[in-house]
Amino acid sequence: MKYKDYYETLGIKRDATETEIKSAYRKLARKFHPDVNKTKEAEEKFKDINEAYEVLGDKTKRQRYDSLGANWQGGADYTPPPGFENFSFNQNGGEGFGFGGGFSDFFSSLFGDMMNGAGASGSTYSRFGGFDGFDFAQNTTNRSRTSGTRQNSKEDLDITKTLNVTAKEIFDKKPISVTYTLMDKCGYCNGGGYCSHCGGTGIVSEQKTVNVKLPKEVTKGSKVRLKGEGKTGINGKKGDLYLVINFKDSEYEIDGPNLTKDIEITPPEAVLGCSKKIKTLHGDINIKIPVDVSSGQSLRLKGLGLQTSNGFGDLNAKIKIVVPKNYTNEIKELYKKIQLLSKE
């Protein structure tokens, strides 16, 4: 599930006042209302705007939303606290705002419990109101909570995160420190939001740091399981933290135990050949660049990659010809003569 930045949706700061929130909402609603803007993009935008205002325009919902912290980015992976992920909230049988599509899964995971029972005795309408003739009524019949009281399964309590690692971290074999935000249903009010411990949000948030030792011959996409580092469920049951390995390195391209690294040389060095000192995970070495080497050509350096079960992979030194910015006019004149000679 992806985190939704409601402040970004309305184009306001996180400390915006109620007046500023309402003003931003009305301005965007006029622009993207489907009666005015007939594009498909406008319809989706209008739903996002309404959902953002549903949260930020309500003091209690805004407080719960803000309790997640200010360090989230729109589109980031989000895992709801245990107990909240089982809520479901739909409008018009799944047709929210009267234009197709209800509130998002992200909204439902946070506020489904607060919508429980609304409209139980017939259709209830709420109006954002007074937008130069626009009718922003929304039918809130059929708001329901599907299974919030059921026992948490093991999967409900597990957390999955992506862990970006570099070639050096794999090579060094040292534990990697990982910090993540753990959101749990408040243990004092059991998610009801009736205590000072959670500030009335029903959710408590804390940052946790764990040390992770990568397995031997780690591969991209493999999972590392940290037992008991997930969410806490009913009766104190603990979930696990799963870290999905992703290779992210600005210096090396990682392909299993083999590495590729760009080696920059000048045009004269490419033509005449040279000796080049390069940095590797195994230490600094000197390599011989052959005569007439081409950009993109790779030199295989055996045994200078990552460890395998019976040794080490290879390092491919990939040639990249670069032109220095500080060539003098004299050097440029020489290149002109070379260009003329090459045409003869």
mmCIF file of C-alpha atoms in Angstrom:
data_model
loop_
_atom_site.group_PDB
_atom_site.id
_atom_site.type_symbol
_atom_site.label_atom_id
_atom_site.label_comp_id
_atom_site.label_asym_id
_atom_site.label_seq_id
_atom_site.Cartn_x
_atom_site.Cartn_y
_atom_site.Cartn_z
ATOM 1 C CA MET A 1 0.000 0.000 0.000
ATOM 2 C CA LYS A 2 1.260 3.488 -0.853
ATOM 3 C CA TYR A 3 1.333 6.438 1.545
ATOM 4 C CA LYS A 4 -0.761 9.425 0.433
ATOM 5 C CA ASP A 5 0.481 12.939 1.167
ATOM 6 C CA TYR A 6 -2.758 14.852 1.689
ATOM 7 C CA TYR A 7 -0.945 18.117 2.316
ATOM 8 C CA GLU A 8 0.784 17.823 -1.056
ATOM 9 C CA THR A 9 -2.550 16.988 -2.716
ATOM 10 C CA LEU A 10 -4.049 20.279 -1.492
ATOM 11 C CA GLY A 11 -0.799 22.190 -2.061
ATOM 12 C CA ILE A 12 -0.494 23.395 1.537
ATOM 13 C CA LYS A 13 2.056 23.230 4.342
ATOM 14 C CA ARG A 14 1.714 20.793 7.242
ATOM 15 C CA ASP A 15 1.043 23.675 9.666
ATOM 16 C CA ALA A 16 -1.783 25.109 7.536
ATOM 17 C CA THR A 17 -4.746 26.560 9.420
ATOM 18 C CA GLU A 18 -8.342 25.365 9.023
ATOM 19 C CA THR A 19 -9.083 28.439 6.928
ATOM 20 C CA GLU A 20 -6.122 27.777 4.641
ATOM 21 C CA ILE A 21 -7.150 24.132 4.223
ATOM 22 C CA LYS A 22 -10.705 25.063 3.307
ATOM 23 C CA SER A 23 -9.564 27.772 0.926
ATOM 24 C CA ALA A 24 -7.138 25.434 -0.866
ATOM 25 C CA TYR A 25 -9.826 22.753 -1.122
ATOM 26 C CA ARG A 26 -12.434 25.100 -2.594
ATOM 27 C CA LYS A 27 -10.015 26.475 -5.170
ATOM 28 C CA LEU A 28 -9.024 22.995 -6.377
ATOM 29 C CA ALA A 29 -12.589 21.656 -6.239
ATOM 30 C CA ARG A 30 -13.794 24.398 -8.570
ATOM 31 C CA LYS A 31 -10.982 23.614 -11.000
ATOM 32 C CA PHE A 32 -11.367 19.839 -11.107
ATOM 33 C CA HIS A 33 -15.079 19.296 -10.492
ATOM 34 C CA PRO A 34 -16.311 16.827 -13.169
ATOM 35 C CA ASP A 35 -19.189 19.136 -14.097
ATOM 36 C CA VAL A 36 -16.586 21.662 -15.238
ATOM 37 C CA ASN A 37 -13.569 19.596 -16.203
ATOM 38 C CA LYS A 38 -14.535 16.561 -18.294
ATOM 39 C CA THR A 39 -11.123 14.863 -18.496
ATOM 40 C CA LYS A 40 -10.459 11.493 -16.861
ATOM 41 C CA GLU A 41 -7.469 12.995 -15.057
ATOM 42 C CA ALA A 42 -9.710 15.657 -13.497
ATOM 43 C CA GLU A 43 -12.106 13.007 -12.199
ATOM 44 C CA GLU A 44 -9.268 11.181 -10.406
ATOM 45 C CA LYS A 45 -7.821 14.451 -9.151
ATOM 46 C CA PHE A 46 -11.209 15.498 -7.783
ATOM 47 C CA LYS A 47 -11.485 12.269 -5.796
ATOM 48 C CA ASP A 48 -7.977 12.768 -4.384
ATOM 49 C CA ILE A 49 -8.836 16.341 -3.404
ATOM 50 C CA ASN A 50 -12.022 15.259 -1.625
ATOM 51 C CA GLU A 51 -10.229 12.482 0.231
ATOM 52 C CA ALA A 52 -7.514 14.902 1.355
ATOM 53 C CA TYR A 53 -10.114 17.360 2.623
ATOM 54 C CA GLU A 54 -12.069 14.576 4.334
ATOM 55 C CA VAL A 55 -8.953 14.011 6.454
ATOM 56 C CA LEU A 56 -7.386 17.445 6.876
ATOM 57 C CA GLY A 57 -10.728 19.200 7.255
ATOM 58 C CA ASP A 58 -11.613 17.022 10.223
ATOM 59 C CA LYS A 59 -9.669 17.744 13.419
ATOM 60 C CA THR A 60 -9.723 14.166 14.718
ATOM 61 C CA LYS A 61 -8.754 12.563 11.416
ATOM 62 C CA ARG A 62 -6.024 15.128 10.844
ATOM 63 C CA GLN A 63 -4.582 14.416 14.285
ATOM 64 C CA ARG A 64 -4.453 10.679 13.568
ATOM 65 C CA TYR A 65 -2.929 11.280 10.135
ATOM 66 C CA ASP A 66 -0.278 13.643 11.545
ATOM 67 C CA SER A 67 0.676 11.036 14.152
ATOM 68 C CA LEU A 68 2.290 9.023 11.338
ATOM 69 C CA GLY A 69 5.030 11.645 11.268
ATOM 70 C CA ALA A 70 6.184 14.279 8.780
ATOM 71 C CA ASN A 71 8.964 12.274 7.102
ATOM 72 C CA TRP A 72 6.781 10.309 4.704
ATOM 73 C CA GLN A 73 6.833 10.900 0.961
ATOM 74 C CA GLY A 74 3.917 10.348 -1.379
ATOM 75 C CA GLY A 75 4.095 6.897 -2.953
ATOM 76 C CA ALA A 76 6.307 5.415 -0.244
ATOM 77 C CA ASP A 77 5.475 1.931 1.006
ATOM 78 C CA TYR A 78 3.126 2.077 3.978
ATOM 79 C CA THR A 79 2.018 -0.705 6.307
ATOM 80 C CA PRO A 80 -0.983 0.052 8.570
ATOM 81 C CA PRO A 81 -0.866 -0.764 12.299
ATOM 82 C CA PRO A 82 -2.332 -4.151 13.310
ATOM 83 C CA GLY A 83 -6.100 -4.050 13.601
ATOM 84 C CA PHE A 84 -6.508 -1.038 11.316
ATOM 85 C CA GLU A 85 -5.635 -2.907 8.127
ATOM 86 C CA ASN A 86 -8.879 -4.890 8.472
ATOM 87 C CA PHE A 87 -11.194 -1.924 8.141
ATOM 88 C CA SER A 88 -13.027 -1.188 4.930
ATOM 89 C CA PHE A 89 -14.918 1.953 4.012
ATOM 90 C CA ASN A 90 -16.876 2.426 0.817
ATOM 91 C CA GLN A 91 -19.364 4.960 -0.429
ATOM 92 C CA ASN A 92 -22.278 4.287 -2.775
ATOM 93 C CA GLY A 93 -21.301 0.632 -2.849
ATOM 94 C CA GLY A 94 -17.773 1.581 -3.907
ATOM 95 C CA GLU A 95 -18.731 4.592 -6.015
ATOM 96 C CA GLY A 96 -17.404 7.470 -3.929
ATOM 97 C CA PHE A 97 -18.155 11.151 -4.547
ATOM 98 C CA GLY A 98 -20.823 10.200 -7.080
ATOM 99 C CA PHE A 99 -18.219 9.947 -9.853
ATOM 100 C CA GLY A 100 -16.916 6.371 -9.539
ATOM 101 C CA GLY A 101 -14.392 4.973 -7.052
ATOM 102 C CA GLY A 102 -14.460 5.199 -3.254
ATOM 103 C CA PHE A 103 -11.857 6.242 -0.718
ATOM 104 C CA SER A 104 -8.416 4.717 -1.171
ATOM 105 C CA ASP A 105 -7.118 1.674 0.688
ATOM 106 C CA PHE A 106 -4.744 4.008 2.525
ATOM 107 C CA PHE A 107 -7.689 6.046 3.827
ATOM 108 C CA SER A 108 -9.612 2.921 4.799
ATOM 109 C CA SER A 109 -6.654 1.473 6.703
ATOM 110 C CA LEU A 110 -6.434 4.600 8.868
ATOM 111 C CA PHE A 111 -10.020 5.737 9.261
ATOM 112 C CA GLY A 112 -12.275 2.750 8.580
ATOM 113 C CA ASP A 113 -12.966 2.362 12.292
ATOM 114 C CA MET A 114 -14.054 6.000 12.549
ATOM 115 C CA MET A 115 -16.588 5.528 9.739
ATOM 116 C CA ASN A 116 -18.094 2.386 11.283
ATOM 117 C CA GLY A 117 -21.852 2.565 11.608
ATOM 118 C CA ALA A 118 -22.253 5.816 9.681
ATOM 119 C CA GLY A 119 -25.343 5.760 7.557
ATOM 120 C CA ALA A 120 -26.561 2.554 9.202
ATOM 121 C CA SER A 121 -30.164 3.702 9.285
ATOM 122 C CA GLY A 122 -30.422 5.068 5.767
ATOM 123 C CA SER A 123 -28.627 7.412 3.426
ATOM 124 C CA THR A 124 -26.669 10.187 5.087
ATOM 125 C CA TYR A 125 -25.385 13.127 3.089
ATOM 126 C CA SER A 126 -22.520 15.447 3.907
ATOM 127 C CA ARG A 127 -21.847 18.595 1.888
ATOM 128 C CA PHE A 128 -18.603 20.495 1.595
ATOM 129 C CA GLY A 129 -20.879 23.283 0.528
ATOM 130 C CA GLY A 130 -21.286 26.549 -1.350
ATOM 131 C CA PHE A 131 -19.119 26.299 -4.431
ATOM 132 C CA ASP A 132 -20.857 28.620 -6.870
ATOM 133 C CA GLY A 133 -23.666 26.246 -7.686
ATOM 134 C CA PHE A 134 -21.698 23.009 -7.535
ATOM 135 C CA ASP A 135 -23.260 20.226 -5.545
ATOM 136 C CA PHE A 136 -20.578 18.390 -3.641
ATOM 137 C CA ALA A 137 -22.985 16.059 -1.845
ATOM 138 C CA GLN A 138 -21.691 12.602 -1.259
ATOM 139 C CA ASN A 139 -23.800 9.618 -0.365
ATOM 140 C CA THR A 140 -22.241 7.932 2.622
ATOM 141 C CA THR A 141 -24.559 4.957 2.759
ATOM 142 C CA ASN A 142 -22.995 1.573 3.321
ATOM 143 C CA ARG A 143 -20.049 2.558 5.493
ATOM 144 C CA SER A 144 -18.898 -0.624 7.117
ATOM 145 C CA ARG A 145 -16.100 -2.285 8.954
ATOM 146 C CA THR A 146 -15.463 -5.686 7.502
ATOM 147 C CA SER A 147 -13.415 -7.646 9.963
ATOM 148 C CA GLY A 148 -11.736 -5.366 12.486
ATOM 149 C CA THR A 149 -12.430 -7.627 15.436
ATOM 150 C CA ARG A 150 -10.893 -10.767 14.040
ATOM 151 C CA GLN A 151 -7.689 -12.179 15.442
ATOM 152 C CA ASN A 152 -4.544 -10.882 13.780
ATOM 153 C CA SER A 153 -2.983 -13.477 11.513
ATOM 154 C CA LYS A 154 0.770 -13.794 11.294
ATOM 155 C CA GLU A 155 0.757 -12.008 7.933
ATOM 156 C CA ASP A 156 -1.083 -9.019 9.423
ATOM 157 C CA LEU A 157 1.794 -8.399 11.817
ATOM 158 C CA ASP A 158 4.688 -8.806 9.381
ATOM 159 C CA ILE A 159 6.413 -5.785 7.837
ATOM 160 C CA THR A 160 8.232 -5.802 4.495
ATOM 161 C CA LYS A 161 10.765 -3.103 3.639
ATOM 162 C CA THR A 162 13.330 -2.602 0.884
ATOM 163 C CA LEU A 163 16.985 -2.580 1.958
ATOM 164 C CA ASN A 164 19.358 -0.860 -0.471
ATOM 165 C CA VAL A 165 22.904 -2.214 -0.201
ATOM 166 C CA THR A 166 26.211 -1.360 -1.858
ATOM 167 C CA ALA A 167 28.948 -3.659 -3.096
ATOM 168 C CA LYS A 168 31.194 -2.530 -0.240
ATOM 169 C CA GLU A 169 28.573 -3.428 2.365
ATOM 170 C CA ILE A 170 28.266 -6.895 0.850
ATOM 171 C CA PHE A 171 32.054 -7.284 0.654
ATOM 172 C CA ASP A 172 32.773 -6.069 4.208
ATOM 173 C CA LYS A 173 30.307 -8.567 5.767
ATOM 174 C CA LYS A 174 29.667 -6.164 8.630
ATOM 175 C CA PRO A 175 26.183 -5.769 10.182
ATOM 176 C CA ILE A 176 24.194 -2.982 8.527
ATOM 177 C CA SER A 177 22.228 -0.591 10.729
ATOM 178 C CA VAL A 178 18.614 -0.218 9.552
ATOM 179 C CA THR A 179 16.219 2.369 11.000
ATOM 180 C CA TYR A 180 12.493 2.134 10.289
ATOM 181 C CA THR A 181 9.242 3.534 11.620
ATOM 182 C CA LEU A 182 6.999 1.058 13.419
ATOM 183 C CA MET A 183 3.339 2.024 13.804
ATOM 184 C CA ASP A 184 1.200 0.012 16.184
ATOM 185 C CA LYS A 185 -2.303 0.186 17.521
ATOM 186 C CA CYS A 186 -2.145 1.888 20.921
ATOM 187 C CA GLY A 187 -1.863 -0.705 23.677
ATOM 188 C CA TYR A 188 -3.521 1.555 26.249
ATOM 189 C CA CYS A 189 -6.820 2.192 24.453
ATOM 190 C CA ASN A 190 -6.551 -0.743 22.010
ATOM 191 C CA GLY A 191 -6.818 1.622 19.058
ATOM 192 C CA GLY A 192 -9.937 3.350 20.322
ATOM 193 C CA GLY A 193 -8.247 6.723 20.538
ATOM 194 C CA TYR A 194 -9.515 7.483 24.040
ATOM 195 C CA CYS A 195 -6.248 8.017 25.914
ATOM 196 C CA SER A 196 -3.495 10.565 26.268
ATOM 197 C CA HIS A 197 -0.808 8.014 25.462
ATOM 198 C CA CYS A 198 -1.628 8.118 21.750
ATOM 199 C CA GLY A 199 -3.034 11.648 21.765
ATOM 200 C CA GLY A 200 -6.464 10.357 20.825
ATOM 201 C CA THR A 201 -5.284 8.928 17.490
ATOM 202 C CA GLY A 202 -5.399 5.233 18.390
ATOM 203 C CA ILE A 203 -1.914 4.836 16.891
ATOM 204 C CA VAL A 204 1.540 5.015 18.440
ATOM 205 C CA SER A 205 4.631 5.468 16.306
ATOM 206 C CA GLU A 206 8.234 4.782 17.160
ATOM 207 C CA GLN A 207 11.534 4.586 15.340
ATOM 208 C CA LYS A 208 13.427 1.347 15.680
ATOM 209 C CA THR A 209 16.998 0.501 14.705
ATOM 210 C CA VAL A 210 18.151 -3.051 14.053
ATOM 211 C CA ASN A 211 21.438 -4.528 12.868
ATOM 212 C CA VAL A 212 21.244 -6.788 9.839
ATOM 213 C CA LYS A 213 23.866 -9.308 8.780
ATOM 214 C CA LEU A 214 23.593 -10.104 5.105
ATOM 215 C CA PRO A 215 23.602 -13.784 4.124
ATOM 216 C CA LYS A 216 26.479 -15.219 2.084
ATOM 217 C CA GLU A 217 26.185 -14.763 -1.689
ATOM 218 C CA VAL A 218 23.244 -12.390 -1.234
ATOM 219 C CA THR A 219 21.159 -11.858 -4.376
ATOM 220 C CA LYS A 220 18.920 -9.040 -5.525
ATOM 221 C CA GLY A 221 15.330 -9.647 -4.437
ATOM 222 C CA SER A 222 16.221 -12.090 -1.672
ATOM 223 C CA LYS A 223 14.597 -11.604 1.735
ATOM 224 C CA VAL A 224 16.240 -11.334 5.136
ATOM 225 C CA ARG A 225 13.919 -12.204 8.020
ATOM 226 C CA LEU A 226 14.284 -10.532 11.422
ATOM 227 C CA LYS A 227 12.121 -12.498 13.803
ATOM 228 C CA GLY A 228 9.903 -10.567 16.223
ATOM 229 C CA GLU A 229 10.745 -7.123 14.785
ATOM 230 C CA GLY A 230 7.318 -6.583 13.220
ATOM 231 C CA LYS A 231 4.066 -5.259 14.701
ATOM 232 C CA THR A 232 2.491 -6.376 17.960
ATOM 233 C CA GLY A 233 -0.892 -8.043 17.731
ATOM 234 C CA ILE A 234 -3.501 -9.389 20.102
ATOM 235 C CA ASN A 235 -2.118 -11.106 23.218
ATOM 236 C CA GLY A 236 1.340 -9.706 22.519
ATOM 237 C CA LYS A 237 1.944 -11.811 19.411
ATOM 238 C CA LYS A 238 4.865 -10.423 17.384
ATOM 239 C CA GLY A 239 5.287 -10.277 13.643
ATOM 240 C CA ASP A 240 8.537 -10.341 11.703
ATOM 241 C CA LEU A 241 10.431 -7.756 9.673
ATOM 242 C CA TYR A 242 11.315 -8.826 6.134
ATOM 243 C CA LEU A 243 13.989 -6.859 4.298
ATOM 244 C CA VAL A 244 13.983 -7.245 0.518
ATOM 245 C CA ILE A 245 17.511 -6.804 -0.826
ATOM 246 C CA ASN A 246 18.036 -4.230 -3.576
ATOM 247 C CA PHE A 247 21.417 -3.374 -5.095
ATOM 248 C CA LYS A 248 22.002 0.379 -5.203
ATOM 249 C CA ASP A 249 25.565 1.515 -5.747
ATOM 250 C CA SER A 250 26.873 4.678 -7.426
ATOM 251 C CA GLU A 251 30.327 3.144 -8.060
ATOM 252 C CA TYR A 252 29.672 -0.458 -9.040
ATOM 253 C CA GLU A 253 27.120 -2.305 -11.119
ATOM 254 C CA ILE A 254 26.402 -5.569 -9.308
ATOM 255 C CA ASP A 255 25.660 -8.768 -11.208
ATOM 256 C CA GLY A 256 25.824 -11.631 -8.731
ATOM 257 C CA PRO A 257 29.469 -11.907 -7.606
ATOM 258 C CA ASN A 258 30.694 -9.918 -10.635
ATOM 259 C CA LEU A 259 31.095 -6.144 -10.595
ATOM 260 C CA THR A 260 31.419 -3.495 -13.295
ATOM 261 C CA LYS A 261 33.091 -0.156 -12.731
ATOM 262 C CA ASP A 262 33.632 2.795 -15.108
ATOM 263 C CA ILE A 263 37.279 3.761 -15.718
ATOM 264 C CA GLU A 264 37.690 7.241 -17.170
ATOM 265 C CA ILE A 265 40.526 7.919 -19.631
ATOM 266 C CA THR A 266 41.348 10.774 -22.031
ATOM 267 C CA PRO A 267 41.382 10.497 -25.848
ATOM 268 C CA PRO A 268 45.218 10.422 -25.988
ATOM 269 C CA GLU A 269 45.261 7.659 -23.373
ATOM 270 C CA ALA A 270 42.751 5.703 -25.454
ATOM 271 C CA VAL A 271 44.903 6.005 -28.584
ATOM 272 C CA LEU A 272 48.336 5.475 -27.052
ATOM 273 C CA GLY A 273 47.470 3.254 -24.100
ATOM 274 C CA CYS A 274 48.474 3.965 -20.503
ATOM 275 C CA SER A 275 48.813 2.675 -16.974
ATOM 276 C CA LYS A 276 45.948 3.560 -14.638
ATOM 277 C CA LYS A 277 45.612 3.298 -10.877
ATOM 278 C CA ILE A 278 42.100 2.239 -9.855
ATOM 279 C CA LYS A 279 40.348 1.586 -6.577
ATOM 280 C CA THR A 280 38.797 -1.847 -5.963
ATOM 281 C CA LEU A 281 37.150 -3.535 -2.991
ATOM 282 C CA HIS A 282 40.352 -5.543 -2.588
ATOM 283 C CA GLY A 283 42.588 -2.449 -2.587
ATOM 284 C CA ASP A 284 44.196 -0.094 -5.112
ATOM 285 C CA ILE A 285 45.812 -1.669 -8.182
ATOM 286 C CA ASN A 286 47.471 -0.535 -11.412
ATOM 287 C CA ILE A 287 46.033 -1.757 -14.697
ATOM 288 C CA LYS A 288 47.375 -1.448 -18.236
ATOM 289 C CA ILE A 289 45.049 0.211 -20.723
ATOM 290 C CA PRO A 290 45.830 -1.232 -24.185
ATOM 291 C CA VAL A 291 46.483 0.824 -27.301
ATOM 292 C CA ASP A 292 43.467 1.888 -29.390
ATOM 293 C CA VAL A 293 40.920 0.980 -26.728
ATOM 294 C CA SER A 294 37.301 1.972 -27.403
ATOM 295 C CA SER A 295 34.767 3.558 -25.064
ATOM 296 C CA GLY A 296 32.487 0.858 -23.642
ATOM 297 C CA GLN A 297 35.130 -1.865 -23.914
ATOM 298 C CA SER A 298 35.637 -3.837 -20.701
ATOM 299 C CA LEU A 299 38.809 -5.249 -19.218
ATOM 300 C CA ARG A 300 38.236 -8.314 -17.049
ATOM 301 C CA LEU A 301 40.058 -8.276 -13.730
ATOM 302 C CA LYS A 302 39.782 -11.796 -12.411
ATOM 303 C CA GLY A 303 39.032 -12.396 -8.728
ATOM 304 C CA LEU A 304 38.372 -8.765 -7.792
ATOM 305 C CA GLY A 305 34.614 -9.069 -7.362
ATOM 306 C CA LEU A 306 32.425 -10.308 -4.519
ATOM 307 C CA GLN A 307 32.945 -13.520 -2.630
ATOM 308 C CA THR A 308 31.476 -16.792 -3.840
ATOM 309 C CA SER A 309 31.399 -20.249 -2.250
ATOM 310 C CA ASN A 310 34.767 -21.073 -3.810
ATOM 311 C CA GLY A 311 36.512 -17.752 -4.336
ATOM 312 C CA PHE A 312 35.640 -14.343 -5.782
ATOM 313 C CA GLY A 313 33.844 -13.035 -8.821
ATOM 314 C CA ASP A 314 35.413 -10.686 -11.372
ATOM 315 C CA LEU A 315 35.646 -6.925 -11.761
ATOM 316 C CA ASN A 316 34.988 -5.560 -15.236
ATOM 317 C CA ALA A 317 36.787 -2.270 -15.809
ATOM 318 C CA LYS A 318 34.549 -0.527 -18.354
ATOM 319 C CA ILE A 319 36.372 2.101 -20.403
ATOM 320 C CA LYS A 320 34.804 5.554 -20.566
ATOM 321 C CA ILE A 321 36.563 8.106 -22.744
ATOM 322 C CA VAL A 322 36.094 11.653 -21.458
ATOM 323 C CA VAL A 323 37.263 14.954 -22.910
ATOM 324 C CA PRO A 324 38.821 17.297 -20.327
ATOM 325 C CA LYS A 325 37.305 20.764 -20.050
ATOM 326 C CA ASN A 326 40.630 22.580 -19.780
ATOM 327 C CA TYR A 327 42.274 21.824 -23.145
ATOM 328 C CA THR A 328 44.397 24.765 -24.320
ATOM 329 C CA ASN A 329 44.053 26.335 -27.768
ATOM 330 C CA GLU A 330 47.359 24.745 -28.698
ATOM 331 C CA ILE A 331 46.027 21.267 -27.934
ATOM 332 C CA LYS A 332 42.846 22.006 -29.853
ATOM 333 C CA GLU A 333 44.923 23.040 -32.886
ATOM 334 C CA LEU A 334 46.770 19.730 -32.690
ATOM 335 C CA TYR A 335 43.425 17.914 -32.705
ATOM 336 C CA LYS A 336 42.465 19.829 -35.861
ATOM 337 C CA LYS A 337 45.640 18.602 -37.549
ATOM 338 C CA ILE A 338 44.913 15.048 -36.375
ATOM 339 C CA GLN A 339 41.391 15.331 -37.789
ATOM 340 C CA LEU A 340 42.750 16.470 -41.165
ATOM 341 C CA LEU A 341 45.323 13.681 -41.239
ATOM 342 C CA SER A 342 42.696 11.061 -40.416
ATOM 343 C CA LYS A 343 40.719 12.102 -43.496
ATOM 344 C CA GLU A 344 43.617 11.595 -45.869
#
